[in-house]
Tab-separated table of C-alpha atoms and ligand atoms in Angstrom:
chain	number	residue	atom	x	y	z
A	175	UNK	CA	-3.746	3.621	-10.752
A	176	UNK	CA	-6.206	5.631	-8.817
A	177	UNK	CA	-8.398	8.731	-9.253
A	178	UNK	CA	-9.374	10.707	-5.111
A	179	UNK	CA	-11.169	12.673	-6.594
A	180	UNK	CA	-13.769	11.339	-8.057
A	181	UNK	CA	-14.314	9.218	-4.825
A	182	UNK	CA	-14.210	13.540	-3.090
A	183	UNK	CA	-16.551	14.429	-5.367
A	184	UNK	CA	-19.743	13.620	-3.437
A	185	UNK	CA	-18.425	14.293	-0.287
A	186	UNK	CA	-16.641	16.928	0.422
A	187	UNK	CA	-19.370	18.821	1.900
A	188	UNK	CA	-18.834	16.320	4.824
A	189	UNK	CA	-15.561	15.623	4.762
A	190	UNK	CA	-15.018	19.064	5.258
A	191	UNK	CA	-17.280	20.123	8.095
A	192	UNK	CA	-16.124	17.109	9.756
A	193	UNK	CA	-12.645	18.632	9.766
A	194	UNK	CA	-14.093	21.921	10.325
A	195	UNK	CA	-14.900	20.339	13.972
A	196	UNK	CA	-11.657	19.037	15.102
A	197	UNK	CA	-10.739	23.020	14.259
A	198	UNK	CA	-13.199	24.170	16.724
A	199	UNK	CA	-13.121	21.303	20.007
A	200	UNK	CA	-8.616	22.485	19.594
A	201	UNK	CA	-8.818	18.318	20.012
A	202	UNK	CA	-5.667	17.538	16.979
A	203	UNK	CA	-4.790	14.850	18.309
A	204	UNK	CA	-6.493	11.494	19.093
A	205	UNK	CA	-9.315	13.629	20.824
A	206	UNK	CA	-13.064	13.017	20.798
A	207	UNK	CA	-13.127	12.239	16.416
A	208	UNK	CA	-11.007	9.096	16.633
A	209	UNK	CA	-12.363	7.584	19.751
A	210	UNK	CA	-16.083	7.781	17.699
A	211	UNK	CA	-14.428	6.688	14.642
A	212	UNK	CA	-12.841	3.268	16.788
A	213	UNK	CA	-16.045	3.087	18.478
A	214	UNK	CA	-17.518	2.257	14.754
A	215	UNK	CA	-14.215	0.434	12.891
A	216	UNK	CA	-14.675	-2.032	15.701
A	217	UNK	CA	-18.386	-3.026	15.691
A	218	UNK	CA	-18.320	-3.099	11.759
A	219	UNK	CA	-15.148	-5.454	11.912
A	220	UNK	CA	-17.078	-7.086	15.040
A	221	UNK	CA	-13.891	-6.811	17.160
A	222	UNK	CA	-13.612	-5.814	20.381
A	223	UNK	CA	-11.574	-3.278	20.631
A	224	UNK	CA	-9.538	-0.390	17.540
A	225	UNK	CA	-7.133	1.446	18.177
A	226	UNK	CA	-5.943	4.761	16.083
A	227	UNK	CA	-2.425	4.913	16.108
A	228	UNK	CA	-0.257	7.166	13.307
A	229	UNK	CA	0.923	4.902	9.942
A	230	UNK	CA	-0.052	0.719	9.013
A	231	UNK	CA	3.430	0.149	9.905
A	232	UNK	CA	3.094	1.971	13.549
A	233	UNK	CA	0.247	-0.137	13.895
A	234	UNK	CA	1.960	-3.015	12.478
A	235	UNK	CA	4.504	-2.331	15.795
A	236	UNK	CA	2.495	-1.819	18.175
A	237	UNK	CA	0.885	-4.994	17.415
A	238	UNK	CA	3.864	-7.512	17.858
A	239	UNK	CA	4.989	-5.379	20.921
A	240	UNK	CA	2.175	-5.226	22.519
A	241	UNK	CA	1.520	-9.389	21.915
A	242	UNK	CA	4.839	-9.630	23.359
A	243	UNK	CA	7.908	-9.708	20.605
A	244	UNK	CA	10.614	-7.959	21.265
A	245	UNK	CA	15.022	-8.895	21.320
A	246	UNK	CA	15.583	-12.982	21.160
A	247	UNK	CA	12.529	-14.064	19.570
A	248	UNK	CA	11.283	-14.285	16.021
A	249	UNK	CA	7.773	-14.132	13.424
A	250	UNK	CA	7.599	-15.830	9.717
A	251	UNK	CA	6.242	-13.850	7.430
A	252	UNK	CA	6.361	-13.238	3.873
A	253	UNK	CA	9.373	-12.275	1.644
A	254	UNK	CA	6.792	-10.739	-0.900
A	255	UNK	CA	5.111	-7.654	0.811
A	256	UNK	CA	5.424	-4.112	1.234
A	257	UNK	CA	9.062	-3.386	3.042
A	258	UNK	CA	7.018	-2.677	6.753
A	259	UNK	CA	5.763	-6.364	6.989
A	260	UNK	CA	9.268	-7.360	7.356
A	261	UNK	CA	10.673	-3.567	9.148
A	262	UNK	CA	8.390	-3.230	11.623
A	263	UNK	CA	9.556	-6.822	13.236
A	264	UNK	CA	12.884	-5.441	13.793
A	265	UNK	CA	12.301	-2.815	15.158
A	266	UNK	CA	10.090	-4.921	17.462
A	267	UNK	CA	14.164	-5.537	18.348
A	268	UNK	CA	13.458	-9.784	16.372
A	269	UNK	CA	14.158	-11.640	13.760
A	270	UNK	CA	12.363	-12.022	10.138
A	271	UNK	CA	12.389	-15.371	9.286
A	272	UNK	CA	10.874	-15.757	5.537
A	273	UNK	CA	8.753	-18.206	3.705
A	274	UNK	CA	7.536	-19.040	0.737
A	275	UNK	CA	4.398	-17.632	-1.304
A	276	UNK	CA	1.900	-20.036	-2.484
A	277	UNK	CA	1.244	-19.013	-6.229
A	278	UNK	CA	-2.456	-18.951	-6.668
A	279	UNK	CA	-2.319	-15.795	-3.830
A	280	UNK	CA	0.523	-14.413	-3.469
A	281	UNK	CA	-0.006	-14.963	0.055
A	282	UNK	CA	2.233	-16.590	2.855
A	283	UNK	CA	2.399	-20.190	1.806
A	284	UNK	CA	0.832	-22.490	5.208
A	285	UNK	CA	2.993	-25.087	3.873
A	286	UNK	CA	6.535	-22.748	3.172
A	287	UNK	CA	5.523	-22.306	7.282
A	288	UNK	CA	5.041	-25.465	8.670
A	289	UNK	CA	8.752	-26.164	7.018
A	290	UNK	CA	10.331	-23.487	8.318
A	291	UNK	CA	8.866	-24.165	12.117
A	292	UNK	CA	10.272	-27.225	11.537
A	293	UNK	CA	13.504	-26.388	10.370
A	294	UNK	CA	16.693	-24.531	11.420
A	295	UNK	CA	14.940	-21.068	11.446
A	296	UNK	CA	12.155	-21.636	13.847
A	297	UNK	CA	13.687	-22.131	17.168
A	298	UNK	CA	12.361	-18.960	19.162
A	299	UNK	CA	9.763	-18.778	16.874
A	300	UNK	CA	7.004	-16.456	18.081
A	301	UNK	CA	4.938	-14.999	16.095
A	302	UNK	CA	3.312	-16.197	12.738
A	303	UNK	CA	2.803	-12.549	10.515
A	304	UNK	CA	0.706	-13.292	7.169
A	305	UNK	CA	-0.236	-10.513	5.456
A	306	UNK	CA	-3.654	-10.603	3.843
A	307	UNK	CA	-2.228	-9.119	0.485
A	308	UNK	CA	-4.069	-6.983	-2.394
A	309	UNK	CA	-7.042	-7.331	-0.549
A	310	UNK	CA	-7.560	-11.164	-0.069
A	311	UNK	CA	-7.283	-13.449	3.908
A	312	UNK	CA	-6.278	-17.027	2.763
A	313	UNK	CA	-5.113	-20.549	4.686
A	314	UNK	CA	-6.278	-18.952	7.939
A	315	UNK	CA	-7.606	-22.264	8.620
A	316	UNK	CA	-4.437	-23.545	8.365
A	317	UNK	CA	-2.434	-20.447	10.534
A	318	UNK	CA	-4.992	-20.704	12.920
A	319	UNK	CA	-4.163	-24.465	13.515
A	320	UNK	CA	-0.749	-24.142	14.052
A	321	UNK	CA	-0.256	-21.276	15.927
A	322	UNK	CA	-2.862	-23.299	18.410
A	323	UNK	CA	-0.858	-26.573	17.969
A	324	UNK	CA	2.409	-24.683	18.809
A	325	UNK	CA	2.053	-21.520	21.105
A	326	UNK	CA	2.399	-19.167	18.673
A	327	UNK	CA	0.790	-15.185	18.789
A	328	UNK	CA	-0.538	-14.514	14.921
A	329	UNK	CA	-0.613	-10.835	14.209
A	330	UNK	CA	-2.510	-10.239	10.950
A	331	UNK	CA	-0.944	-7.492	8.623
A	332	UNK	CA	-4.611	-6.199	7.545
A	333	UNK	CA	-2.958	-2.979	6.207
A	334	UNK	CA	-4.341	-3.866	2.511
A	335	UNK	CA	-7.187	-6.008	3.448
A	336	UNK	CA	-10.646	-3.301	5.023
A	337	UNK	CA	-13.451	-5.357	4.930
A	338	UNK	CA	-12.323	-8.783	4.345
A	339	UNK	CA	-13.376	-11.818	5.832
A	340	UNK	CA	-12.099	-15.933	5.488
A	341	UNK	CA	-15.187	-18.069	6.588
A	342	UNK	CA	-17.900	-15.074	7.194
A	343	UNK	CA	-15.581	-13.821	9.691
A	344	UNK	CA	-13.776	-10.574	8.852
A	345	UNK	CA	-10.411	-9.487	9.247
A	346	UNK	CA	-8.572	-7.200	11.821
A	347	UNK	CA	-10.063	-10.120	14.236
A	348	UNK	CA	-8.819	-13.352	13.450
A	349	UNK	CA	-5.462	-13.499	14.783
A	350	UNK	CA	-4.605	-11.852	18.376
A	351	UNK	CA	-4.151	-8.348	16.897
A	352	UNK	CA	-4.390	-6.580	13.809
A	353	UNK	CA	-2.473	-4.281	11.638
A	354	UNK	CA	-4.630	-2.059	9.161
A	355	UNK	CA	-2.573	1.207	7.034
A	356	UNK	CA	-4.879	4.607	5.908
A	357	UNK	CA	-2.703	5.205	3.921
A	358	UNK	CA	-4.468	6.996	1.271
A	359	UNK	CA	-4.449	4.852	-1.346
A	360	UNK	CA	-5.888	1.603	0.853
A	361	UNK	CA	-9.771	0.977	0.760
A	362	UNK	CA	-10.361	2.788	3.339
A	363	UNK	CA	-8.327	5.711	3.595
A	364	UNK	CA	-7.690	8.867	5.608
A	365	UNK	CA	-6.187	12.565	4.210
A	366	UNK	CA	-2.548	12.086	5.580
A	367	UNK	CA	-0.425	9.040	7.438
A	368	UNK	CA	-3.135	6.728	9.795
A	369	UNK	CA	-3.728	3.934	10.970
A	370	UNK	CA	-5.463	1.079	13.133
A	371	UNK	CA	-4.078	-2.063	15.833
A	372	UNK	CA	-7.847	-4.521	16.002
A	373	UNK	CA	-7.430	-7.306	18.843
A	374	UNK	CA	-10.116	-8.718	20.902
A	375	UNK	CA	-7.810	-8.915	23.978
A	376	UNK	CA	-8.130	-6.458	26.357
A	377	UNK	CA	-4.194	-6.721	27.612
A	378	UNK	CA	-3.430	-6.480	24.414
A	379	UNK	CA	-5.745	-3.361	23.795
A	380	UNK	CA	-4.305	-1.985	26.497
A	381	UNK	CA	-0.737	-2.125	26.695
A	382	UNK	CA	-1.837	-0.829	22.475
A	383	UNK	CA	-2.868	2.896	24.286
A	384	UNK	CA	-0.129	2.618	26.399
A	385	UNK	CA	2.624	2.414	24.156
A	386	UNK	CA	1.103	4.908	21.117
A	387	UNK	CA	1.842	7.164	23.761
A	388	UNK	CA	5.055	6.796	24.674
A	389	UNK	CA	4.629	3.918	27.435
A	390	UNK	CA	1.978	6.820	29.535
A	391	UNK	CA	-0.688	5.678	31.452
A	392	UNK	CA	-1.330	8.443	33.409
A	393	UNK	CA	0.499	11.881	32.672
A	394	UNK	CA	4.219	12.234	32.588
A	395	UNK	CA	5.001	8.559	34.189
A	396	UNK	CA	6.061	6.123	31.905
A	397	UNK	CA	5.485	2.846	32.783
A	398	UNK	CA	8.106	1.014	29.298
A	399	UNK	CA	9.061	2.451	26.173
A	400	UNK	CA	6.422	3.166	24.534
A	401	UNK	CA	6.851	6.076	21.173
A	402	UNK	CA	4.872	8.471	19.659
A	403	UNK	CA	2.263	7.003	17.190
A	404	UNK	CA	-1.258	8.346	17.951
A	405	UNK	CA	-4.357	8.907	15.176
A	406	UNK	CA	-4.676	12.865	14.577
A	407	UNK	CA	-8.599	14.983	14.969
A	408	UNK	CA	-7.829	15.233	11.709
A	409	UNK	CA	-6.993	11.940	10.326
A	410	UNK	CA	-10.016	10.142	12.703
A	411	UNK	CA	-12.498	12.553	11.734
A	412	UNK	CA	-11.702	11.996	8.126
A	413	UNK	CA	-12.445	8.517	9.246
A	414	UNK	CA	-15.244	8.581	10.625
A	415	UNK	CA	-16.881	10.204	7.279
A	416	UNK	CA	-15.238	7.361	4.935
A	417	UNK	CA	-16.780	4.176	6.909
A	418	UNK	CA	-20.027	5.062	6.142
A	419	UNK	CA	-19.586	4.079	2.405
A	420	UNK	CA	-16.359	1.313	3.032
A	421	UNK	CA	-18.625	-1.348	2.375
A	422	UNK	CA	-20.208	0.490	-1.180
A	423	UNK	CA	-17.180	0.283	-1.573
A	424	UNK	CA	-15.960	-2.953	-1.521
A	425	UNK	CA	-19.087	-3.570	-3.652
A	426	UNK	CA	-18.277	-1.973	-6.274
A	427	UNK	CA	-14.952	-3.448	-6.344
A	428	UNK	CA	-15.821	-6.276	-5.943
A	429	UNK	CA	-17.801	-6.016	-9.154
A	430	UNK	CA	-15.688	-3.641	-10.864
A	431	UNK	CA	-12.911	-7.186	-9.830
A	432	UNK	CA	-16.002	-9.444	-12.438
A	433	UNK	CA	-15.649	-7.223	-15.137
A	434	UNK	CA	-12.752	-7.262	-15.652
A	435	UNK	CA	-12.271	-10.935	-15.076
A	436	UNK	CA	-15.754	-11.650	-17.763
A	437	UNK	CA	-14.140	-8.644	-19.660
A	438	UNK	CA	-9.879	-10.938	-20.306
A	439	UNK	CA	-12.372	-13.978	-20.777
A	440	UNK	CA	-13.768	-12.856	-23.673
A	441	UNK	CA	-11.271	-11.322	-25.559
A	442	UNK	CA	-9.927	-14.872	-24.460
A	443	UNK	CA	-6.721	-14.309	-22.939
A	444	UNK	CA	-6.550	-16.092	-20.133
A	445	UNK	CA	-4.839	-19.229	-19.056
A	446	UNK	CA	-5.154	-20.955	-16.523
A	447	UNK	CA	-2.971	-20.975	-13.036
A	448	UNK	CA	-0.639	-20.771	-11.487
A	449	UNK	CA	1.845	-19.337	-14.296
A	450	UNK	CA	1.465	-18.107	-17.827
A	451	UNK	CA	3.000	-19.478	-20.895
A	452	UNK	CA	1.613	-16.811	-23.418
A	453	UNK	CA	-0.858	-13.770	-22.411
A	454	UNK	CA	-2.282	-13.933	-18.079
A	455	UNK	CA	-3.764	-15.275	-15.314
A	456	UNK	CA	-6.175	-13.942	-13.875
A	457	UNK	CA	-6.594	-13.304	-9.991
A	458	UNK	CA	-8.557	-15.568	-7.978
A	459	UNK	CA	-11.071	-15.586	-4.767
A	460	UNK	CA	-9.796	-18.315	-2.828
A	461	UNK	CA	-12.105	-20.722	-1.124
A	462	UNK	CA	-13.139	-19.058	1.845
A	463	UNK	CA	-12.486	-15.749	1.436
A	464	UNK	CA	-14.198	-13.372	0.830
A	465	UNK	CA	-12.021	-9.924	-1.579
A	466	UNK	CA	-11.816	-6.464	-1.233
A	467	UNK	CA	-10.089	-6.017	-4.501
A	468	UNK	CA	-7.716	-3.956	-2.648
A	469	UNK	CA	-5.782	-4.752	-5.803
A	470	UNK	CA	-6.468	-6.391	-9.263
A	471	UNK	CA	-3.458	-8.307	-10.048
A	472	UNK	CA	-2.552	-11.111	-12.875
A	473	UNK	CA	0.500	-12.372	-13.804
A	474	UNK	CA	1.526	-11.636	-17.224
A	475	UNK	CA	4.199	-13.539	-19.548
A	476	UNK	CA	6.168	-10.468	-21.143
A	477	UNK	CA	5.457	-8.419	-18.038
A	478	UNK	CA	7.731	-5.230	-19.012
A	479	UNK	CA	6.629	-4.776	-22.008
A	480	UNK	CA	2.762	-4.798	-21.403
A	481	UNK	CA	3.351	-2.713	-18.782
A	482	UNK	CA	5.486	0.356	-21.140
A	483	UNK	CA	2.695	-0.901	-23.860
A	484	UNK	CA	0.349	0.333	-22.025
A	485	UNK	CA	2.026	3.182	-20.097
A	486	UNK	CA	2.293	4.407	-23.960
A	487	UNK	CA	-1.573	4.725	-24.216
A	488	UNK	CA	-2.029	6.383	-21.058
A	489	UNK	CA	-2.763	3.680	-19.379
A	490	UNK	CA	-1.210	3.589	-15.636
A	491	UNK	CA	-0.835	-0.525	-13.892
A	492	UNK	CA	2.130	-0.602	-11.481
A	493	UNK	CA	3.951	-3.867	-9.782
A	494	UNK	CA	3.711	-4.390	-6.240
A	495	UNK	CA	6.385	-5.261	-5.471
A	496	UNK	CA	9.462	-5.405	-8.034
A	497	UNK	CA	12.175	-6.250	-5.211
A	498	UNK	CA	10.678	-9.614	-2.844
A	499	UNK	CA	12.199	-8.048	0.784
A	500	UNK	CA	14.738	-10.640	0.596
A	501	UNK	CA	16.558	-8.774	-1.886
A	502	UNK	CA	16.013	-5.580	-0.442
A	503	UNK	CA	19.384	-3.964	0.061
A	504	UNK	CA	18.826	-3.138	4.101
A	505	UNK	CA	17.257	-6.994	4.271
A	506	UNK	CA	21.450	-8.566	3.662
A	507	UNK	CA	21.925	-9.187	6.728
A	508	UNK	CA	18.949	-11.608	7.646
A	509	UNK	CA	21.370	-14.066	4.927
A	510	UNK	CA	19.487	-14.486	2.353
A	511	UNK	CA	19.974	-14.749	-1.351
A	512	UNK	CA	19.012	-15.628	-4.489
A	513	UNK	CA	16.184	-18.670	-5.078
A	514	UNK	CA	15.991	-18.926	-1.692
A	515	UNK	CA	12.075	-18.158	-2.633
A	516	UNK	CA	11.463	-19.542	-5.887
A	517	UNK	CA	7.712	-18.985	-6.046
A	518	UNK	CA	7.863	-14.983	-4.638
A	519	UNK	CA	10.732	-14.042	-7.536
A	520	UNK	CA	9.371	-15.541	-9.477
A	521	UNK	CA	5.972	-13.247	-9.086
A	522	UNK	CA	8.021	-10.524	-8.457
A	523	UNK	CA	8.910	-10.799	-12.700
A	524	UNK	CA	5.457	-11.791	-12.802
A	525	UNK	CA	2.833	-9.891	-11.266
A	526	UNK	CA	0.937	-6.328	-13.105
A	527	UNK	CA	-1.625	-4.685	-10.771
A	528	UNK	CA	-4.571	-2.644	-13.205
A	529	UNK	CA	-6.536	-0.132	-12.321
A	530	UNK	CA	-9.128	-0.560	-9.957
A	531	UNK	CA	-11.344	1.558	-7.285
A	532	UNK	CA	-15.011	1.925	-6.770
A	533	UNK	CA	-15.543	4.897	-9.910
A	534	UNK	CA	-13.194	3.454	-11.970
A	535	UNK	CA	-16.010	3.444	-14.861
A	536	UNK	CA	-16.928	0.078	-17.228
A	537	UNK	CA	-15.545	2.247	-20.250
A	538	UNK	CA	-12.309	2.436	-18.625
A	539	UNK	CA	-12.344	-1.389	-17.902
A	540	UNK	CA	-12.499	-1.901	-22.054
A	541	UNK	CA	-10.070	0.440	-22.583
A	542	UNK	CA	-7.063	-1.171	-19.579
A	543	UNK	CA	-8.331	-4.616	-21.110
A	544	UNK	CA	-8.599	-3.844	-24.780
A	545	UNK	CA	-5.091	-2.926	-25.263
A	546	UNK	CA	-3.583	-5.571	-23.727
A	547	UNK	CA	-5.398	-7.849	-26.224
A	548	UNK	CA	-3.611	-5.921	-28.824
A	549	UNK	CA	-0.351	-5.949	-27.367
A	550	UNK	CA	-0.867	-10.158	-26.545
A	551	UNK	CA	-2.064	-9.778	-29.916
B	811	LIG	C1	0.820	-5.196	3.671
B	811	LIG	C2	1.536	-3.621	3.788
B	811	LIG	N1	1.833	-3.298	5.279
B	811	LIG	C3	2.319	-2.204	6.055
B	811	LIG	C4	2.390	-0.912	5.083
B	811	LIG	C5	2.250	-0.201	5.043
B	811	LIG	O1	1.333	1.026	6.549
B	811	LIG	P1	1.504	2.339	5.756
B	811	LIG	O2	1.808	3.116	4.779
B	811	LIG	O3	-0.044	3.383	6.366
B	811	LIG	O4	2.908	2.970	7.220
B	811	LIG	C6	1.782	-0.978	3.468
B	811	LIG	C7	0.850	0.262	3.718
B	811	LIG	O5	2.096	0.654	2.870
B	811	LIG	C8	1.015	-2.501	3.213
B	811	LIG	O6	0.619	-2.384	2.362
């Protein structure tokens, strides 16, 4: 799915020099390398504040806690995401309320959110947490309007969406706060676990800064219960190096996605959205969105058989995500049942992510598409 060696080779010396600076400075936790990365990241995203932390999961929790989400409150989010989108809400002491997804973008459906807000579970909702799944923001204008009209906070799960845009504005600056992940497979990736919270609100930024180090404003004076959720110096140093290249990597991903589209169309494989009948349905860049193609995800008939067929030809593919969150064992206490979110359930049966990373070669893409064509022939 991803060959990080191809990314590392040309950057090897720059990254080793950066790591070496951390060792020389002995600032292993936060420190100048992290601060420099935070400044550069805020500038690149066009946001007021960027705070480095220990993971995307912690970034979600920090963002929720910093906007004031806590016990007795609910947060609306999607059942079709990585587990952390929901577990972070529980970790903040609040209750996740789920709404179904849009079948074309796979993102939380604004219409479904409105319906949920009108229903029984809508009482006590404090925030909405849309996930920019696979690297794409969608429906943001509607979410912003819902937030404004109902006085709800908007928190972006931008873990997969570094550089993604909505109507010319970057993810990370759209909501009250946003969470990024720099997990090694992400578009902008660390050499370990790391994450970031971004916000345009000074008070939220200050709270994140405090919460990420045990609620401490003054050393050993704890004003509230926070957590140890700091970014380490090595991660800041590596991320600062990679930040210079990520725009070019995004462009490469966009070219690759367009090429996959063209290859599938040429092979006569692309069917009408949203659901496939005999073959595959291609992903789409929604109107108003700039997709960064963290993943290129098709819908496929006989998805599991296709995946096995590709594996036999040594072609990697992945299912993000095979089990919707309301069907996860750990989340049974939320009280949802099979059939509650038909779009998320159908997506979980049909989606298949194909290899995409900036250094993927044209001939490799041709091999992938040829194998898919062979399967359906
Ligand atoms: C949508 C989404 N949210 C949250 C996370 C959590 O990030 P991390 O793995 O850095 O904790 C991830 C990444 O794995 C993710 O894809």
